[in-house]
Amino acid sequence: MGSFKTYVFILALHLLEGVLSNSLIQLDNNGYEGIVIAIDPNVPEDEMLIQQLKDMVTQASPYLFEATEKRFYFKSVAILIPEKWKAKPEYMRPKLETLNNADVLVVQRNPAGNDGPYTEQIGNCGEKGERIYFTPNFLAGKKENEYGPQGRAFVHEWAHLRWGVFNEYNDKEKFYLSNGRNQPVKCSGTITGEPKREVCQGGSCVTRPCRPDRVTGKFEEDCEFVPHAHQTEKASIMFSQKIDSVVQFCTEQNHNKEAPNMQNQKCNLRSTWAVISDSEDFKKTTPMTTKPPTPTFSLLQIGQRIVCLVLDKSGSMATGGRLNRLNQAGKLFLLQTVEQGSWAGMVAFDSTAYIRSELIQIRSSSDRDVLIRSLPTAATGGTSICSGLRAAFTVIRKKYPTDGSEIVLLTDGEDNTISSCFNEVKQSGAIIHTVALGPSAAKELEELSKMTGGLQTYASDQVQNNGLIDAFSALSSGNGAPSMRSVQLESKGLTLQNKEWMNGTVIIDSTVGNDTLFLVTWTTQIPQILLWDPSGKKQDGFLVDTQSKVAYLQVPGTAKVGIWNYSMQASSQTLTLTVTSRSPDATLPPITVTSKMNKDTGKFPSPMIVYASIRQGAAPILRASVTALIESVNGKTVSLELLDNGAGADATKNDGVYSRYFTAYDTNGRYSLKVRALGGIQAARARGILQKSGAMYIPGWIKDGKVEWNPPRPESNKNNLQGKQVCFSRTSSGGSFVASNVPVAPIADLFPPCQITDLEAKLHGNKFINLSWTAPGDDYDHGRAHKYIIRVSTSILDLRDKFENALQVNTTGLIPKDANSQEVFVFEPENITFENGTDLFIAVQAVDKVNLKSEISNIARVSLFVPPQTPPETLSTSVPFPEISINSTIPGIHILKIMWKWIGELHLSLGSN
């Protein structure tokens, strides 16, 4: 126990650094400890899986140690075992470890049957990933021929997770033209292999050499780079750790900067080792002179949830109906959010603490009613947060250790003594979720959630925003199976006058419907409430609590799938509606929305980033309509459309993670985040998982001059956008953050356009280059940039390092569009050699109206390939032919005009002046 207490003290320092991360990983000298590997509750029980995980980490540690020049190794790992698996004496109760903060998750294969390991990365170069995914088949060694030993693959994924590097291969473009010759996308360039195709017909397969296309010069799409089984090159792990000789990351000396892979695109052509060397981990360590110890493991089994509400009842809670709103939110939590079988207790506090309820196991509605009746109803006295926390520890310890228990702490008051119990909190091992209510809640409140890995939320006094209920609704168990968690479908409020109506719809989709609750609150008197199910049947039976001003309907059985309609009428008061539900099937994961900011503190003028991940199980939900609502302590709410377009703040297109920059600071203090997501006609569940960051699937090996092909990889990437259409509605609380350094209005423009990250270039004919990219804004990805600077070079490094000196393309006629629009620009390069075999590199920079410049875009390339001449053929008069004219009125650029002429047929203009 003593070693864990020391670990908690170290953890607290880490969690106060400002970057928002659920991970408990710590770097102690050179050893990583606090790594959490969780087994998903839906994985069938298999005791061998635990040993396989131990073996993987044990094998990975010395490989990581040598690959990082004796800097890092794996020191300690916790394996989180599902609650339903058979209990054993060596299995301990988790402390701060949960499914939510797991660094590695073992899951069943995705729907496409793909067992490939991968890492979820939602940030940019150098930013930590979210988590690593493995499957039981992979861990059992059944995919070793394709991905290599499990320990080596773990190191590949660890580099994604911990240091924010990217793959050095490219599944979509396996070869590229360089000086007119096809080159494989690989790193380093001295890895040997051959371009081959496997052609199968009638159950028989043969190996063929790859042939270049006569028009483009590129190899066929099904051409594979097949490595030789015997290699001597030591790099690179981010290309293929499967190759036996590979034991290093690519360095600046051997990095292939021209290869069109994610590492070059995301990291500005820098090598993986250069990125790792810039990490905080690297900067605070030195190489070891001794051999690292073998990793140690703790086996933790998820148990029953233990949660204690610690609720402020001080005199300030009488302001603006806060105590009543606490009762409304508490009622939702106890009726719906806290799971069946959990243990729950309650403490209220003012200047002293009062135990309102000892721990009760929730087995029935009567148990929930006992707790609801314990909610405080009178507000008096001062504020002593530490008294409330100490009373909660007492309540929990009467039945269980505080390790791994949860405390939900709500307060609206200032308390300058809160730091006096920080040590007790750290020692307790409890997870503390904080809810700051109103503008005056204790400034140090969030430190409690940061040091324990809890959720921090903020609710303003703007009742119509429903912030307090949203905060309590977000407090589902971090260890519960997704099918058991309460899912919020709707959260809406409105102030009505003169018998006005609040009308709307809620979608109950097929992934929810069980235990569905409609909850209505009001501020003065009960409104008229009308609700109809999808068949048009009016729903009666709302239970009314006039004291706490709340009415609710629990739909019996499974709610009908479809659109539910509601209408509520009132005068001179504010109404809110909250709808929650659960999955009707333990094997069917519901569609969920998980939202967060990239940091828990924002310092002006640094932008924040909003993220919303929409999933059904592991499958991403695409083309949803997603809106973030960010409310400041002043009550001002900013609405942002979040996008999954791979531009601006969004790192990867079509991965189910929707993102946007936030720059609209208006004051210092707390801000809350709420996300609304709607799936309609366009929304769909992707068939497979887009494994953008994962170990490469080796197609085969060349042994003794003969290709030995591996089985074809399951096609999870093809047609992955053609998944089943889904209609749904969700809301999600993304917690809160604190802004500082915000100047008094008017605020000067200090935000440049965001970097263009999706620049693409294609050749038209042998002269013209077609560029396309997503438009940035005036302020990152908002508004409209003032102009673009486009430069070209035959040297990729000169373009990167000496952009200002590179040849500039005339863009006089190019007027930027609104942010997130598609830009297209066609030009003919001039004053630069552009002949057969020439590689030309292009980059774009955006400039705003006050001359703030974006970072230089990713570098796009074109390679001029002139097909060999063939004997001329006599064209039939029925074949269409182009009339091409060049407008040369703008120096340095030619605008291409093509008109296909075919009497009575199509007239198409590709460009005009």
PDB file of C-alpha atoms in Angstrom, residues 186-365:
ATOM      1  CA  LYS A 186       9.457   3.078 -46.883  1.00  0.00           C
ATOM      2  CA  CYS A 187      11.875   4.229 -44.233  1.00  0.00           C
ATOM      3  CA  SER A 188      14.748   3.856 -44.302  1.00  0.00           C
ATOM      4  CA  GLY A 189      15.508   3.745 -47.998  1.00  0.00           C
ATOM      5  CA  THR A 190      17.945   0.843 -47.676  1.00  0.00           C
ATOM      6  CA  ILE A 191      15.301  -1.736 -46.735  1.00  0.00           C
ATOM      7  CA  THR A 192      15.291  -4.158 -49.641  1.00  0.00           C
ATOM      8  CA  GLY A 193      12.404  -5.775 -51.446  1.00  0.00           C
ATOM      9  CA  GLU A 194      10.672  -6.036 -54.804  1.00  0.00           C
ATOM     10  CA  PRO A 195       7.442  -4.723 -56.348  1.00  0.00           C
ATOM     11  CA  LYS A 196       5.154  -7.709 -56.959  1.00  0.00           C
ATOM     12  CA  ARG A 197       1.521  -8.524 -57.724  1.00  0.00           C
ATOM     13  CA  GLU A 198      -0.461 -11.598 -56.796  1.00  0.00           C
ATOM     14  CA  VAL A 199      -2.948 -12.434 -59.543  1.00  0.00           C
ATOM     15  CA  CYS A 200      -5.624 -14.974 -58.674  1.00  0.00           C
ATOM     16  CA  GLN A 201      -8.145 -16.616 -60.964  1.00  0.00           C
ATOM     17  CA  GLY A 202     -10.211 -19.748 -60.577  1.00  0.00           C
ATOM     18  CA  GLY A 203      -8.621 -20.686 -57.264  1.00  0.00           C
ATOM     19  CA  SER A 204      -5.112 -20.443 -58.662  1.00  0.00           C
ATOM     20  CA  CYS A 205      -2.684 -17.597 -57.881  1.00  0.00           C
ATOM     21  CA  VAL A 206       0.518 -16.538 -59.583  1.00  0.00           C
ATOM     22  CA  THR A 207       3.079 -13.844 -58.795  1.00  0.00           C
ATOM     23  CA  ARG A 208       3.676 -11.188 -61.430  1.00  0.00           C
ATOM     24  CA  PRO A 209       6.054  -8.245 -61.671  1.00  0.00           C
ATOM     25  CA  CYS A 210       4.492  -4.789 -61.372  1.00  0.00           C
ATOM     26  CA  ARG A 211       4.134  -2.733 -64.539  1.00  0.00           C
ATOM     27  CA  PRO A 212       3.957   1.049 -64.789  1.00  0.00           C
ATOM     28  CA  ASP A 213       0.880   2.679 -66.284  1.00  0.00           C
ATOM     29  CA  ARG A 214       1.702   4.030 -69.753  1.00  0.00           C
ATOM     30  CA  VAL A 215       0.029   7.364 -69.015  1.00  0.00           C
ATOM     31  CA  THR A 216       0.934   8.106 -65.378  1.00  0.00           C
ATOM     32  CA  GLY A 217       4.099   6.042 -65.056  1.00  0.00           C
ATOM     33  CA  LYS A 218       2.930   4.675 -61.700  1.00  0.00           C
ATOM     34  CA  PHE A 219       2.630   1.005 -60.800  1.00  0.00           C
ATOM     35  CA  GLU A 220      -0.777  -0.665 -60.750  1.00  0.00           C
ATOM     36  CA  GLU A 221      -2.897  -0.118 -57.652  1.00  0.00           C
ATOM     37  CA  ASP A 222      -2.559  -3.740 -56.505  1.00  0.00           C
ATOM     38  CA  CYS A 223       1.226  -3.649 -56.638  1.00  0.00           C
ATOM     39  CA  GLU A 224       2.870  -4.489 -53.302  1.00  0.00           C
ATOM     40  CA  PHE A 225       6.335  -3.847 -51.966  1.00  0.00           C
ATOM     41  CA  VAL A 226       7.378  -7.290 -50.760  1.00  0.00           C
ATOM     42  CA  PRO A 227      10.414  -7.132 -48.442  1.00  0.00           C
ATOM     43  CA  HIS A 228      13.192  -9.687 -48.448  1.00  0.00           C
ATOM     44  CA  ALA A 229      13.069 -11.984 -45.452  1.00  0.00           C
ATOM     45  CA  HIS A 230      16.742 -11.360 -44.748  1.00  0.00           C
ATOM     46  CA  GLN A 231      17.655  -7.726 -44.052  1.00  0.00           C
ATOM     47  CA  THR A 232      20.527  -5.858 -42.465  1.00  0.00           C
ATOM     48  CA  GLU A 233      18.982  -2.369 -42.144  1.00  0.00           C
ATOM     49  CA  LYS A 234      18.129  -1.387 -38.551  1.00  0.00           C
ATOM     50  CA  ALA A 235      15.440   1.252 -39.233  1.00  0.00           C
ATOM     51  CA  SER A 236      12.625   1.928 -38.987  1.00  0.00           C
ATOM     52  CA  ILE A 237      10.186   0.676 -36.369  1.00  0.00           C
ATOM     53  CA  MET A 238       7.449   2.998 -37.667  1.00  0.00           C
ATOM     54  CA  PHE A 239       7.772   1.419 -41.121  1.00  0.00           C
ATOM     55  CA  SER A 240       7.819  -2.228 -40.095  1.00  0.00           C
ATOM     56  CA  GLN A 241       8.902  -3.570 -36.739  1.00  0.00           C
ATOM     57  CA  LYS A 242       8.216  -7.047 -38.155  1.00  0.00           C
ATOM     58  CA  ILE A 243      11.477  -7.044 -40.120  1.00  0.00           C
ATOM     59  CA  ASP A 244      13.959  -8.947 -37.935  1.00  0.00           C
ATOM     60  CA  SER A 245      16.858  -6.528 -38.374  1.00  0.00           C
ATOM     61  CA  VAL A 246      14.765  -3.435 -37.539  1.00  0.00           C
ATOM     62  CA  VAL A 247      15.570  -2.254 -34.008  1.00  0.00           C
ATOM     63  CA  GLN A 248      15.644   1.542 -34.390  1.00  0.00           C
ATOM     64  CA  PHE A 249      13.559   4.552 -35.322  1.00  0.00           C
ATOM     65  CA  CYS A 250      14.455   6.562 -38.420  1.00  0.00           C
ATOM     66  CA  THR A 251      16.801   9.459 -37.695  1.00  0.00           C
ATOM     67  CA  GLU A 252      17.436  12.664 -39.630  1.00  0.00           C
ATOM     68  CA  GLN A 253      20.366  10.883 -41.285  1.00  0.00           C
ATOM     69  CA  ASN A 254      18.397   7.967 -42.767  1.00  0.00           C
ATOM     70  CA  HIS A 255      14.836   9.334 -42.835  1.00  0.00           C
ATOM     71  CA  ASN A 256      13.147   9.242 -46.254  1.00  0.00           C
ATOM     72  CA  LYS A 257      11.798  12.803 -46.415  1.00  0.00           C
ATOM     73  CA  GLU A 258      10.253  12.424 -49.867  1.00  0.00           C
ATOM     74  CA  ALA A 259       8.032   9.435 -49.090  1.00  0.00           C
ATOM     75  CA  PRO A 260       4.325  10.405 -49.096  1.00  0.00           C
ATOM     76  CA  ASN A 261       3.468   8.985 -45.661  1.00  0.00           C
ATOM     77  CA  MET A 262       1.682  10.313 -42.591  1.00  0.00           C
ATOM     78  CA  GLN A 263       4.910  10.944 -40.684  1.00  0.00           C
ATOM     79  CA  ASN A 264       6.137  13.353 -43.352  1.00  0.00           C
ATOM     80  CA  GLN A 265       2.741  14.952 -43.854  1.00  0.00           C
ATOM     81  CA  LYS A 266       1.983  15.470 -40.163  1.00  0.00           C
ATOM     82  CA  CYS A 267       5.480  16.169 -38.878  1.00  0.00           C
ATOM     83  CA  ASN A 268       6.875  18.506 -41.533  1.00  0.00           C
ATOM     84  CA  LEU A 269       9.262  15.889 -42.994  1.00  0.00           C
ATOM     85  CA  ARG A 270      10.907  15.266 -39.613  1.00  0.00           C
ATOM     86  CA  SER A 271      12.063  11.801 -38.658  1.00  0.00           C
ATOM     87  CA  THR A 272      10.345   9.839 -35.927  1.00  0.00           C
ATOM     88  CA  TRP A 273      13.460   9.998 -33.766  1.00  0.00           C
ATOM     89  CA  ALA A 274      13.578  13.786 -34.116  1.00  0.00           C
ATOM     90  CA  VAL A 275       9.993  14.007 -32.836  1.00  0.00           C
ATOM     91  CA  ILE A 276      10.714  11.592 -29.981  1.00  0.00           C
ATOM     92  CA  SER A 277      13.820  13.624 -29.075  1.00  0.00           C
ATOM     93  CA  ASP A 278      11.664  16.723 -28.719  1.00  0.00           C
ATOM     94  CA  SER A 279       9.265  15.045 -26.277  1.00  0.00           C
ATOM     95  CA  GLU A 280       9.091  15.919 -22.604  1.00  0.00           C
ATOM     96  CA  ASP A 281       9.971  12.305 -21.808  1.00  0.00           C
ATOM     97  CA  PHE A 282      13.235  12.578 -23.704  1.00  0.00           C
ATOM     98  CA  LYS A 283      14.179  15.964 -22.262  1.00  0.00           C
ATOM     99  CA  LYS A 284      13.944  14.794 -18.657  1.00  0.00           C
ATOM    100  CA  THR A 285      15.905  11.549 -19.031  1.00  0.00           C
ATOM    101  CA  THR A 286      19.432  10.453 -19.765  1.00  0.00           C
ATOM    102  CA  PRO A 287      20.566   7.047 -21.060  1.00  0.00           C
ATOM    103  CA  MET A 288      20.863   4.333 -18.441  1.00  0.00           C
ATOM    104  CA  THR A 289      24.147   2.612 -17.743  1.00  0.00           C
ATOM    105  CA  THR A 290      22.581  -0.539 -16.307  1.00  0.00           C
ATOM    106  CA  LYS A 291      20.155  -3.106 -17.626  1.00  0.00           C
ATOM    107  CA  PRO A 292      16.508  -2.260 -16.834  1.00  0.00           C
ATOM    108  CA  PRO A 293      14.472  -4.492 -14.527  1.00  0.00           C
ATOM    109  CA  THR A 294      11.737  -6.779 -15.809  1.00  0.00           C
ATOM    110  CA  PRO A 295       8.238  -5.200 -15.791  1.00  0.00           C
ATOM    111  CA  THR A 296       5.976  -5.867 -12.806  1.00  0.00           C
ATOM    112  CA  PHE A 297       2.244  -6.481 -13.077  1.00  0.00           C
ATOM    113  CA  SER A 298      -0.766  -5.939 -10.830  1.00  0.00           C
ATOM    114  CA  LEU A 299      -3.992  -7.772 -11.595  1.00  0.00           C
ATOM    115  CA  LEU A 300      -7.073  -5.696 -10.831  1.00  0.00           C
ATOM    116  CA  GLN A 301     -10.656  -6.863 -11.130  1.00  0.00           C
ATOM    117  CA  ILE A 302     -13.486  -4.408 -11.609  1.00  0.00           C
ATOM    118  CA  GLY A 303     -15.989  -4.568  -8.777  1.00  0.00           C
ATOM    119  CA  GLN A 304     -19.227  -2.908  -7.738  1.00  0.00           C
ATOM    120  CA  ARG A 305     -19.400   0.846  -8.087  1.00  0.00           C
ATOM    121  CA  ILE A 306     -19.137   2.821  -4.841  1.00  0.00           C
ATOM    122  CA  VAL A 307     -20.133   6.468  -5.042  1.00  0.00           C
ATOM    123  CA  CYS A 308     -20.874   9.147  -2.437  1.00  0.00           C
ATOM    124  CA  LEU A 309     -22.539  12.466  -3.234  1.00  0.00           C
ATOM    125  CA  VAL A 310     -21.018  15.424  -1.352  1.00  0.00           C
ATOM    126  CA  LEU A 311     -23.439  18.331  -1.760  1.00  0.00           C
ATOM    127  CA  ASP A 312     -23.098  21.966  -0.746  1.00  0.00           C
ATOM    128  CA  LYS A 313     -26.068  23.288   1.296  1.00  0.00           C
ATOM    129  CA  SER A 314     -24.476  26.573   2.391  1.00  0.00           C
ATOM    130  CA  GLY A 315     -26.424  29.836   2.413  1.00  0.00           C
ATOM    131  CA  SER A 316     -25.293  30.829  -1.090  1.00  0.00           C
ATOM    132  CA  MET A 317     -27.119  27.770  -2.465  1.00  0.00           C
ATOM    133  CA  ALA A 318     -30.395  29.627  -1.844  1.00  0.00           C
ATOM    134  CA  THR A 319     -29.384  32.126  -4.558  1.00  0.00           C
ATOM    135  CA  GLY A 320     -31.213  31.815  -7.868  1.00  0.00           C
ATOM    136  CA  GLY A 321     -32.840  28.509  -6.992  1.00  0.00           C
ATOM    137  CA  ARG A 322     -29.514  26.665  -6.894  1.00  0.00           C
ATOM    138  CA  LEU A 323     -30.554  24.248  -4.150  1.00  0.00           C
ATOM    139  CA  ASN A 324     -33.662  23.333  -6.080  1.00  0.00           C
ATOM    140  CA  ARG A 325     -31.603  22.753  -9.223  1.00  0.00           C
ATOM    141  CA  LEU A 326     -29.282  20.552  -7.167  1.00  0.00           C
ATOM    142  CA  ASN A 327     -32.309  18.470  -6.186  1.00  0.00           C
ATOM    143  CA  GLN A 328     -33.396  18.188  -9.818  1.00  0.00           C
ATOM    144  CA  ALA A 329     -29.945  17.081 -10.976  1.00  0.00           C
ATOM    145  CA  GLY A 330     -29.519  14.776  -7.989  1.00  0.00           C
ATOM    146  CA  LYS A 331     -32.846  13.179  -8.766  1.00  0.00           C
ATOM    147  CA  LEU A 332     -31.760  12.424 -12.331  1.00  0.00           C
ATOM    148  CA  PHE A 333     -28.482  10.939 -11.103  1.00  0.00           C
ATOM    149  CA  LEU A 334     -30.160   8.711  -8.537  1.00  0.00           C
ATOM    150  CA  LEU A 335     -33.104   7.736 -10.740  1.00  0.00           C
ATOM    151  CA  GLN A 336     -31.166   7.011 -13.876  1.00  0.00           C
ATOM    152  CA  THR A 337     -27.425   7.648 -14.075  1.00  0.00           C
ATOM    153  CA  VAL A 338     -26.095   5.528 -11.225  1.00  0.00           C
ATOM    154  CA  GLU A 339     -26.189   1.886 -12.274  1.00  0.00           C
ATOM    155  CA  GLN A 340     -28.180  -0.946 -10.730  1.00  0.00           C
ATOM    156  CA  GLY A 341     -26.110  -2.840  -8.168  1.00  0.00           C
ATOM    157  CA  SER A 342     -24.002   0.201  -7.261  1.00  0.00           C
ATOM    158  CA  TRP A 343     -23.482   1.371  -3.692  1.00  0.00           C
ATOM    159  CA  ALA A 344     -24.421   5.015  -3.087  1.00  0.00           C
ATOM    160  CA  GLY A 345     -24.285   7.310  -0.053  1.00  0.00           C
ATOM    161  CA  MET A 346     -24.767  11.016   0.582  1.00  0.00           C
ATOM    162  CA  VAL A 347     -23.165  13.823   2.581  1.00  0.00           C
ATOM    163  CA  ALA A 348     -24.308  17.448   2.788  1.00  0.00           C
ATOM    164  CA  PHE A 349     -22.117  20.226   4.089  1.00  0.00           C
ATOM    165  CA  ASP A 350     -22.056  23.887   5.005  1.00  0.00           C
ATOM    166  CA  SER A 351     -19.462  24.945   7.564  1.00  0.00           C
ATOM    167  CA  THR A 352     -19.708  21.375   8.900  1.00  0.00           C
ATOM    168  CA  ALA A 353     -20.729  18.055   7.308  1.00  0.00           C
ATOM    169  CA  TYR A 354     -23.870  15.958   7.757  1.00  0.00           C
ATOM    170  CA  ILE A 355     -24.218  12.328   6.729  1.00  0.00           C
ATOM    171  CA  ARG A 356     -27.549  12.200   4.899  1.00  0.00           C
ATOM    172  CA  SER A 357     -27.328   8.533   3.926  1.00  0.00           C
ATOM    173  CA  GLU A 358     -24.966   5.679   4.607  1.00  0.00           C
ATOM    174  CA  LEU A 359     -24.001   3.489   1.650  1.00  0.00           C
ATOM    175  CA  ILE A 360     -27.048   1.717   0.181  1.00  0.00           C
ATOM    176  CA  GLN A 361     -26.844  -0.886  -2.563  1.00  0.00           C
ATOM    177  CA  ILE A 362     -29.250   0.037  -5.336  1.00  0.00           C
ATOM    178  CA  ARG A 363     -31.286  -3.050  -6.118  1.00  0.00           C
ATOM    179  CA  SER A 364     -34.743  -1.532  -6.619  1.00  0.00           C
ATOM    180  CA  SER A 365     -36.650   1.696  -7.116  1.00  0.00           C
TER     181      SER A 365
END
